[in-house]
RNA sequence: GCGCCCGUAGCUCAGUGGAUUAGAGCAUCGGUCUUCUAAACCGAGGGUCGCAGGUUCGAGUCCUGCCGGGCGCGCCA
């Protein structure tokens, strides 16, 4: 309907253009909106207000002229000028009711665009370091990414998802030493565990596994390893020299293959668990890209060589720097340390260059807000490589602070203090957890109160929406029991005259916009807001009007209406990967 | 100090440059189950949209400055 109105308005604009009153028509400037207040009709357009200035005309007069030149539209009851110069369209009741048949005939496709009609998009999300289990802080990215993937698909994009595994660098050494020291303890060695090692219980589990399968073969004397080590704890610069010392000595002591195996056993175990948790959470991935592999395949060297050839690198104090400041970054960045090792930034450049070369129109990264300073340098690198940095979208997700009542829970992977995503799902449930995560704008801080989510889970808005769906199913079930003929095909909808029925029809017609807007803005919360509104209108209607009435034509029209509501609720919940239950 | 995000009801938050009256939920108070599920509905109270300017037909929404909060500013990942 909106599209038809835009077409009508374009035609009127064209006529006025030929009369020399208006500039060339541009349909993109025509904004038709669904009105909030029924007094303003069903749709409103501000075109006259927008053009009044450049046409040098009074807005109301111009609106009148536009209306004079609109073509016949049989769906319209009235078209009038209102307020300062709005054009309000009032639909005929039959035209409004069409939405019900439209929803039901399109069924699961209602609100979607044809698959593959838009861009090909890669979403990279979560990508948590494989040094510990996922915790509630990762949940927000997981929920956002997986919802966005579905929403973008519904909007006609072709979407693939990727997890970048940071399985290289210093953190792998810390992981390996942490596991190995716990292993030594199991062998009976007295160990002084560094405070900067990974403290979590999951390290013990991995160590126990190693000890069970391998016995004492990796054992060494801790006393020998530790000989000459500095005291545990951070120095003035915050570095833990004790930890570094242990890592160095151990790598000397143990065969390199054992060291590598230690790290890979730990990473594999943790990744397995991460995969499982994400799967249970409803987040799935097409690709798992390893950082290690990029290094081993020489991709990093290649990409850096490319930068060097283009003259974007220089040496300073033994390190290799990238002139990112010439591409809008705050300052230049090191890509290769003076000890010859690549920085994480170097592998990340290679990763992004590789990603952008894989024929995606757009790549979306979902990052925690603490990485925001990083966006500039990655974009700078892409630009230096001749890749349009606009093709990389970086969505920053603000942190979720976790509370148990008024008590804030601080989390850190290293200290082992955190609430895992798994336990959150266990306590709150997948549906509520996902809904809770995406119901706020992602650039908004989120307070996640475990107490509220568990103790008062009945007040959680997700149940409100699901309940509406279940109630409709229940009515339909009852109708079947009473052998009322449930109309499978369009029937006469003229009995739908109640205010609540009009409101529901209007709300149904807004669904495609909610999906599209969520997709365009990369903000699933528009969809949650929409679903709550639709559920609210249904609950109000339910309490005001009985569906199963004796008068068959009325009853059937109402059944069609609530079936359309059920379909739309189900479609929306499905995009959030939340269950639409038939009973509760 | 510099950069990014945020500031809307007691609390948590929606709000697409639009319409005499800025909306939800929670919390508070008062009503509604012999009826299709009361996990629901109806109603009441509660606001200088952080402050001050500016842009324009029109600003919670855009711009500038200030105040307050969060995060980031490594040859860590």
PDB file of N, CA and C in Angstrom, chain A residues 77-109:
ATOM      1  N   UNK A  77     -10.370   6.095   0.972  1.00  0.00           N
ATOM      2  CA  UNK A  77     -11.647   6.647   1.374  1.00  0.00           C
ATOM      3  C   UNK A  77     -11.566   8.166   1.280  1.00  0.00           C
ATOM      4  N   UNK A  78     -10.466   8.718   1.755  1.00  0.00           N
ATOM      5  CA  UNK A  78     -10.307  10.165   1.687  1.00  0.00           C
ATOM      6  C   UNK A  78      -8.841  10.544   1.683  1.00  0.00           C
ATOM      7  N   UNK A  79      -8.577  11.702   1.139  1.00  0.00           N
ATOM      8  CA  UNK A  79      -7.226  12.256   1.129  1.00  0.00           C
ATOM      9  C   UNK A  79      -7.360  13.724   1.485  1.00  0.00           C
ATOM     10  N   UNK A  80      -6.713  14.163   2.537  1.00  0.00           N
ATOM     11  CA  UNK A  80      -6.883  15.575   2.888  1.00  0.00           C
ATOM     12  C   UNK A  80      -5.629  16.223   3.458  1.00  0.00           C
ATOM     13  N   UNK A  81      -5.648  17.540   3.387  1.00  0.00           N
ATOM     14  CA  UNK A  81      -4.555  18.322   3.944  1.00  0.00           C
ATOM     15  C   UNK A  81      -4.822  18.484   5.441  1.00  0.00           C
ATOM     16  N   UNK A  82      -3.768  18.365   6.229  1.00  0.00           N
ATOM     17  CA  UNK A  82      -3.964  18.496   7.677  1.00  0.00           C
ATOM     18  C   UNK A  82      -2.776  19.215   8.293  1.00  0.00           C
ATOM     19  N   UNK A  83      -3.031  19.835   9.417  1.00  0.00           N
ATOM     20  CA  UNK A  83      -1.973  20.505  10.173  1.00  0.00           C
ATOM     21  C   UNK A  83      -1.239  21.512   9.307  1.00  0.00           C
ATOM     22  N   UNK A  84       0.056  21.560   9.418  1.00  0.00           N
ATOM     23  CA  UNK A  84       0.836  22.561   8.696  1.00  0.00           C
ATOM     24  C   UNK A  84       0.987  22.262   7.196  1.00  0.00           C
ATOM     25  N   UNK A  85       0.505  21.065   6.762  1.00  0.00           N
ATOM     26  CA  UNK A  85       0.638  20.748   5.343  1.00  0.00           C
ATOM     27  C   UNK A  85       0.840  19.270   5.063  1.00  0.00           C
ATOM     28  N   UNK A  86       0.448  18.443   6.034  1.00  0.00           N
ATOM     29  CA  UNK A  86       0.529  16.993   5.810  1.00  0.00           C
ATOM     30  C   UNK A  86      -0.570  16.566   4.874  1.00  0.00           C
ATOM     31  N   UNK A  87      -0.311  15.478   4.147  1.00  0.00           N
ATOM     32  CA  UNK A  87      -1.364  14.873   3.343  1.00  0.00           C
ATOM     33  C   UNK A  87      -1.723  13.561   4.024  1.00  0.00           C
ATOM     34  N   UNK A  88      -2.954  13.484   4.494  1.00  0.00           N
ATOM     35  CA  UNK A  88      -3.378  12.279   5.205  1.00  0.00           C
ATOM     36  C   UNK A  88      -4.257  11.407   4.327  1.00  0.00           C
ATOM     37  N   UNK A  89      -3.945  10.136   4.325  1.00  0.00           N
ATOM     38  CA  UNK A  89      -4.720   9.178   3.537  1.00  0.00           C
ATOM     39  C   UNK A  89      -5.523   8.285   4.463  1.00  0.00           C
ATOM     40  N   UNK A  90      -6.798   8.174   4.137  1.00  0.00           N
ATOM     41  CA  UNK A  90      -7.654   7.278   4.912  1.00  0.00           C
ATOM     42  C   UNK A  90      -8.026   6.116   4.011  1.00  0.00           C
ATOM     43  N   UNK A  91      -7.766   4.891   4.465  1.00  0.00           N
ATOM     44  CA  UNK A  91      -8.057   3.719   3.639  1.00  0.00           C
ATOM     45  C   UNK A  91      -9.512   3.278   3.803  1.00  0.00           C
ATOM     46  N   UNK A  92     -10.039   2.644   2.781  1.00  0.00           N
ATOM     47  CA  UNK A  92     -11.362   2.014   2.916  1.00  0.00           C
ATOM     48  C   UNK A  92     -11.189   0.783   3.794  1.00  0.00           C
ATOM     49  N   UNK A  93     -12.217   0.461   4.571  1.00  0.00           N
ATOM     50  CA  UNK A  93     -12.091  -0.680   5.496  1.00  0.00           C
ATOM     51  C   UNK A  93     -11.694  -1.971   4.781  1.00  0.00           C
ATOM     52  N   UNK A  94     -12.246  -2.174   3.556  1.00  0.00           N
ATOM     53  CA  UNK A  94     -11.930  -3.412   2.834  1.00  0.00           C
ATOM     54  C   UNK A  94     -10.439  -3.470   2.503  1.00  0.00           C
ATOM     55  N   UNK A  95      -9.900  -2.312   2.173  1.00  0.00           N
ATOM     56  CA  UNK A  95      -8.484  -2.267   1.820  1.00  0.00           C
ATOM     57  C   UNK A  95      -7.635  -2.601   3.033  1.00  0.00           C
ATOM     58  N   UNK A  96      -8.085  -2.150   4.203  1.00  0.00           N
ATOM     59  CA  UNK A  96      -7.338  -2.441   5.432  1.00  0.00           C
ATOM     60  C   UNK A  96      -7.373  -3.922   5.757  1.00  0.00           C
ATOM     61  N   UNK A  97      -8.521  -4.516   5.519  1.00  0.00           N
ATOM     62  CA  UNK A  97      -8.687  -5.920   5.873  1.00  0.00           C
ATOM     63  C   UNK A  97      -7.859  -6.828   4.973  1.00  0.00           C
ATOM     64  N   UNK A  98      -7.481  -6.323   3.814  1.00  0.00           N
ATOM     65  CA  UNK A  98      -6.693  -7.140   2.890  1.00  0.00           C
ATOM     66  C   UNK A  98      -5.429  -7.700   3.538  1.00  0.00           C
ATOM     67  N   UNK A  99      -4.922  -6.948   4.507  1.00  0.00           N
ATOM     68  CA  UNK A  99      -3.673  -7.355   5.131  1.00  0.00           C
ATOM     69  C   UNK A  99      -3.794  -8.756   5.737  1.00  0.00           C
ATOM     70  N   UNK A 100      -4.974  -9.080   6.247  1.00  0.00           N
ATOM     71  CA  UNK A 100      -5.179 -10.388   6.876  1.00  0.00           C
ATOM     72  C   UNK A 100      -4.938 -11.502   5.858  1.00  0.00           C
ATOM     73  N   UNK A 101      -5.557 -11.365   4.695  1.00  0.00           N
ATOM     74  CA  UNK A 101      -5.362 -12.387   3.662  1.00  0.00           C
ATOM     75  C   UNK A 101      -3.929 -12.410   3.157  1.00  0.00           C
ATOM     76  N   UNK A 102      -3.371 -11.227   3.113  1.00  0.00           N
ATOM     77  CA  UNK A 102      -1.991 -11.134   2.643  1.00  0.00           C
ATOM     78  C   UNK A 102      -1.050 -11.910   3.577  1.00  0.00           C
ATOM     79  N   UNK A 103      -1.211 -11.679   4.871  1.00  0.00           N
ATOM     80  CA  UNK A 103      -0.366 -12.376   5.848  1.00  0.00           C
ATOM     81  C   UNK A 103      -0.549 -13.875   5.717  1.00  0.00           C
ATOM     82  N   UNK A 104      -1.816 -14.300   5.641  1.00  0.00           N
ATOM     83  CA  UNK A 104      -2.080 -15.734   5.655  1.00  0.00           C
ATOM     84  C   UNK A 104      -1.653 -16.404   4.357  1.00  0.00           C
ATOM     85  N   UNK A 105      -1.752 -15.712   3.243  1.00  0.00           N
ATOM     86  CA  UNK A 105      -1.328 -16.364   2.003  1.00  0.00           C
ATOM     87  C   UNK A 105       0.194 -16.407   1.896  1.00  0.00           C
ATOM     88  N   UNK A 106       0.856 -15.385   2.435  1.00  0.00           N
ATOM     89  CA  UNK A 106       2.317 -15.394   2.366  1.00  0.00           C
ATOM     90  C   UNK A 106       2.929 -16.229   3.485  1.00  0.00           C
ATOM     91  N   UNK A 107       2.140 -16.442   4.543  1.00  0.00           N
ATOM     92  CA  UNK A 107       2.558 -17.296   5.669  1.00  0.00           C
ATOM     93  C   UNK A 107       3.960 -16.978   6.162  1.00  0.00           C
ATOM     94  N   UNK A 108       4.842 -17.972   6.162  1.00  0.00           N
ATOM     95  CA  UNK A 108       6.173 -17.739   6.735  1.00  0.00           C
ATOM     96  C   UNK A 108       6.981 -16.724   5.925  1.00  0.00           C
ATOM     97  N   UNK A 109       6.531 -16.447   4.713  1.00  0.00           N
ATOM     98  CA  UNK A 109       7.250 -15.464   3.914  1.00  0.00           C
ATOM     99  C   UNK A 109       6.786 -14.042   4.174  1.00  0.00           C
TER     100      UNK A 109
END
